[in-house]
Coordinates of C-alpha atoms in Angstrom, one line a residue:
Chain A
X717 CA 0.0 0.0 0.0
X718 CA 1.0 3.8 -0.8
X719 CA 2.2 5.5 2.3
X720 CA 0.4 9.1 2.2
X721 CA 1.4 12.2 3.5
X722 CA -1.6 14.6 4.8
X723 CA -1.8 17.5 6.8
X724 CA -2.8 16.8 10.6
X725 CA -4.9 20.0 10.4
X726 CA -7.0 22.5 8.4
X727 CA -8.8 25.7 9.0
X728 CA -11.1 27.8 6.2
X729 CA -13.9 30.1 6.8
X730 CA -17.3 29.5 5.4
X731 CA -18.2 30.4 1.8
X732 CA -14.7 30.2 0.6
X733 CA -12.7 27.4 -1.4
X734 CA -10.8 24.3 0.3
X735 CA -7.7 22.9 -1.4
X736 CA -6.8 19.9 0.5
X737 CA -3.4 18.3 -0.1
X738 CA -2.1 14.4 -0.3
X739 CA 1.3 13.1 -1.2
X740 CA 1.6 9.8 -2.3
X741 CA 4.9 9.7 -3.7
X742 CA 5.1 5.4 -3.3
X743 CA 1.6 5.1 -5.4
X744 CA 2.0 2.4 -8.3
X745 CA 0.6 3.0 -12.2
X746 CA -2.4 0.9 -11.3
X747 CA -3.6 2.6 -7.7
X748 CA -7.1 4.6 -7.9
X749 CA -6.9 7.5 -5.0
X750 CA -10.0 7.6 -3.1
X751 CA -11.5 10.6 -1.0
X752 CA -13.5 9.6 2.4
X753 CA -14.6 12.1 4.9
X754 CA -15.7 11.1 8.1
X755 CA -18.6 13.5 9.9
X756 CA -18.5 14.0 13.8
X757 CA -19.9 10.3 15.2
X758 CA -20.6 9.1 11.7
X759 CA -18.9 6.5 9.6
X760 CA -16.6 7.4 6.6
X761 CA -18.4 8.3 3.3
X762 CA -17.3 8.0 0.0
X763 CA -16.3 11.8 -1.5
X764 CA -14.6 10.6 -5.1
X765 CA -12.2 9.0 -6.7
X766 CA -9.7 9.0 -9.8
X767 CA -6.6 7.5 -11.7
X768 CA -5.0 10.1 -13.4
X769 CA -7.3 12.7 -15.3
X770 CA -8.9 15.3 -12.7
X771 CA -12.5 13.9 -11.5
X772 CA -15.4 16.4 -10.9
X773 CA -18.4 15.4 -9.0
X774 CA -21.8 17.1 -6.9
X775 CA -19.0 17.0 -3.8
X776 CA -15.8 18.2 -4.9
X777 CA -13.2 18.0 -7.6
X778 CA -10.1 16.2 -7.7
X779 CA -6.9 17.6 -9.2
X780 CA -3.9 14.7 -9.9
X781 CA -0.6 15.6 -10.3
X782 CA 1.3 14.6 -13.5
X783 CA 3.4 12.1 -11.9
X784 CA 0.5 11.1 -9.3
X785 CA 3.1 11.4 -7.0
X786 CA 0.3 14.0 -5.4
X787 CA -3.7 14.9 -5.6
X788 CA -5.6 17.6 -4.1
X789 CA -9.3 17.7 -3.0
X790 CA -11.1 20.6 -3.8
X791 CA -13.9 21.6 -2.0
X792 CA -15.1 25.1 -4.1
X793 CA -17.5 26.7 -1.5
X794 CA -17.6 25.1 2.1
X795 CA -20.0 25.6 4.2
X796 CA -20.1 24.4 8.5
X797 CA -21.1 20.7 7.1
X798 CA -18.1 20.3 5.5
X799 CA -16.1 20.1 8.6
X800 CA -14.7 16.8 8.7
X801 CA -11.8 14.9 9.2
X802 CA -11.0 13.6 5.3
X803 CA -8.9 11.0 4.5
X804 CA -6.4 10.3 1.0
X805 CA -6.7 6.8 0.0
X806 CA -4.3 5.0 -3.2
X807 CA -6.1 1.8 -3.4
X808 CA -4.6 -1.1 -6.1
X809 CA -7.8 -2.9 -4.8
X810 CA -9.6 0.1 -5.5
X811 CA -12.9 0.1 -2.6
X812 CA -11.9 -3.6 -1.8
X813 CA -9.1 -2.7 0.6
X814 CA -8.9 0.8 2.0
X815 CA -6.4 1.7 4.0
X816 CA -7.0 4.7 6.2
X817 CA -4.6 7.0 7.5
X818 CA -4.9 9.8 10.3
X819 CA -6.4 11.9 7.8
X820 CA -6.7 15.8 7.9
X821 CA -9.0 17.1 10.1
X822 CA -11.2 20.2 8.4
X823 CA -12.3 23.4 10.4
X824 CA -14.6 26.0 8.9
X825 CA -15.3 28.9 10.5
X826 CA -18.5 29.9 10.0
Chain B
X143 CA -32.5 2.8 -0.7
X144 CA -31.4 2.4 3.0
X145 CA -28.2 2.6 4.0
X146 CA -25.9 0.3 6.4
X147 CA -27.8 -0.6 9.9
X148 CA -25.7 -1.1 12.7
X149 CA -27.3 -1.6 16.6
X150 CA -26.4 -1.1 19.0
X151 CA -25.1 2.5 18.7
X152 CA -23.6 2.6 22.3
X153 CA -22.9 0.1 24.3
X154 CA -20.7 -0.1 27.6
X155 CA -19.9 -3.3 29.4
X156 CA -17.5 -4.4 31.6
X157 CA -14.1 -6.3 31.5
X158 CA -14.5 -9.8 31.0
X159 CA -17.7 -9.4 29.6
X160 CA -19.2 -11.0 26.2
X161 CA -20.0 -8.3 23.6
X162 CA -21.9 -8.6 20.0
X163 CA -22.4 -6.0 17.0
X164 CA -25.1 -6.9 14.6
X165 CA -25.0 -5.2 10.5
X166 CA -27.3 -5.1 7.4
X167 CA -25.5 -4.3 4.7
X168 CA -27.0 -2.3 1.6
X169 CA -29.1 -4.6 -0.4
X170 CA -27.6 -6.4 -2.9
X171 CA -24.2 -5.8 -1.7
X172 CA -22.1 -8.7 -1.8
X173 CA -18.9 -7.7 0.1
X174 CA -19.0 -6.7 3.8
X175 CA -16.1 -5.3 5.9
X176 CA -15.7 -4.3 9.7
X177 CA -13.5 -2.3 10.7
X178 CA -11.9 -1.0 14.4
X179 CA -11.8 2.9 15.0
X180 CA -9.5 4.0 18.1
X181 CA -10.1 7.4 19.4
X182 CA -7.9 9.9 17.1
X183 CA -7.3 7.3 14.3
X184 CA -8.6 5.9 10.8
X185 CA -10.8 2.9 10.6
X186 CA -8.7 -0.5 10.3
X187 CA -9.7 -3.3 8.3
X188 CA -10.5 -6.6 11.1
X189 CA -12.4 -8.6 8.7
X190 CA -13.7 -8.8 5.0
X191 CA -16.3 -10.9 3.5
X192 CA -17.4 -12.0 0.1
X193 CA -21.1 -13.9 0.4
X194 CA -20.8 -16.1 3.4
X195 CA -16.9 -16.2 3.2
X196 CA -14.0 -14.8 5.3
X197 CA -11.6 -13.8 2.5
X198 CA -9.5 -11.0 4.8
X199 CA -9.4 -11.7 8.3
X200 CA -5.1 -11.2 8.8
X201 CA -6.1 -8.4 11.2
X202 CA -8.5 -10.1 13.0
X203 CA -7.6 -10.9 17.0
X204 CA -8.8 -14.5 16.5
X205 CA -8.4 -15.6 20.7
X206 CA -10.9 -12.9 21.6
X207 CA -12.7 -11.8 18.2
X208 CA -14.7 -13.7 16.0
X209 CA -17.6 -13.0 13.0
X210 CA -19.8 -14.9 11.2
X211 CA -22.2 -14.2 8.4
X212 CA -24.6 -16.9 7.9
X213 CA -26.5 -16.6 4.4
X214 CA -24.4 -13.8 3.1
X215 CA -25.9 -11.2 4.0
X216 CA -26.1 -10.0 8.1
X217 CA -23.3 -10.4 9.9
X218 CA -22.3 -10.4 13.6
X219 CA -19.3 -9.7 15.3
X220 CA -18.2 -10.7 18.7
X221 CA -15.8 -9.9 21.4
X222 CA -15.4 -12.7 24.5
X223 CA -14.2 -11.7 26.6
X224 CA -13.5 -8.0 26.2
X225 CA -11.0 -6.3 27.6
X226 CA -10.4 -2.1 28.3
X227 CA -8.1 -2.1 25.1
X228 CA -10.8 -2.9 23.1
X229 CA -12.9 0.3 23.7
X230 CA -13.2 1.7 20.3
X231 CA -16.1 2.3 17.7
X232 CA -17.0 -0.6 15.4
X233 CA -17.9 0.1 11.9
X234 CA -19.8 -1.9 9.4
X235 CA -19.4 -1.5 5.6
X236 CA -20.7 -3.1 2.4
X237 CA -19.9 -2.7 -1.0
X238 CA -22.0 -4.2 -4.4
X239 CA -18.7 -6.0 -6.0
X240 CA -15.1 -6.4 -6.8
X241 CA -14.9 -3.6 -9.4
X242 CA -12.2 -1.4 -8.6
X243 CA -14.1 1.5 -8.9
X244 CA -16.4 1.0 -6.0
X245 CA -17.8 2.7 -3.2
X246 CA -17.4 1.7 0.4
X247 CA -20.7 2.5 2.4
X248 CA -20.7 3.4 6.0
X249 CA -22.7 2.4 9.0
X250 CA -23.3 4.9 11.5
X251 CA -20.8 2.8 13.7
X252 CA -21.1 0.6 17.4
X253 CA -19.5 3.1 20.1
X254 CA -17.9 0.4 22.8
X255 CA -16.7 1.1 26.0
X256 CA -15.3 -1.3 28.1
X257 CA -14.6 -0.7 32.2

């Protein structure tokens, strides 16, 4: 499995534009990176996914470095729900075996 | 469509004690996973099942922990006896297939806590 590299910690105010960063400089050719986020006393859920083209989705967009060596999560506009602890995933198993990290956890400031 | 059911949501017991989680997966889904959640940490992976079988259980504590899912499709998850290290939230998951591309779905999680 791809060791990854995310910050402990994140503050953003309300309204504005989220750029959360993963380093995953060990991925292989094959790995899909996977988004999670984990709500206060919830379970992880799913946020998106990609291989090596940027991914948009309803949630947020991904951005994939050239060498896949990193990825960012975007989130364009958070709002107070988005706060979260989200986690960076490179799976070669893809949903089959997810190995999660401490993940980042996400403030916004209302 | 209704999501992953977990109960109970909270449960506290004490050392030595027998404890059992009980999951519905999504309907339909095929593969089911449970995972450990320390406080501060990311879930870890204690058991995965495809149908009725086991096909991941490396990180499972087998002198303490077992699971079972009879007919593929609820599963149950035991601790006997339990002990204060194992105080921790207990997730269930379920995904549809083996694709590559597929989502993990969450249950709401077991809170344990063991005195």
């Amino acid at each position: 499995d791809a060791k990854t590299t995310q910050p402990n910690s994140m503050e953003s105010n309300e309204e504005e534009p989220v750029h959360l960063p993963c380093n995953h400089s060990t991925i292989s050719g094959t790995d899909y990176i996977h988004w999670y986020r984990q709500l206060p006393s919830q379970g992880p859920e799913y946020v998106i996914h990609g291989l090596t083209s940027n991914v948009n989705n309803r949630m947020a967009s991904l951005a994939i470095a050239e060498d896949r060596k990193s990825s960012t999560l975007i989130l364009h506009r958070a709002t107070l729900r988005d706060a979260a602890v989200y986690y960076c995933i490179p799976s070669g198993q893809g949903a089959q075996k997810l190995v999660f990290g401490q993940g980042t956890r996400l403030t916004i400031n209302p | 469509e209704a999501g992953v059911v977990q109960s109970p949501r909270y449960k506290i017991i004490e050392k030595k004690q027998p404890v059992a989680f009980w999951c519905n997966p999504i309907s339909g889904h095929n593969t089911l996973y449970w995972y450990r959640q320390n406080l501060g940490q990311g879930p870890e992976l204690l058991i995965r099942y495809e149908n009725e079988e086991a096909v991941d259980d490396s990180q499972l504590p087998k002198d303490r922990f077992s699971a079972e899912r009879l007919k593929g499709v609820d599963s149950t998850l035991k601790i006997q006896p339990a002990e204060l290290g194992d105080s921790a939230v207990y997730l269930c998951a379920s995904t549809r297939g083996a694709n590559r591309e597929e989502t993990q779905y969450f249950g709401p999680g077991t809170r344990l806590l063991v005195l």
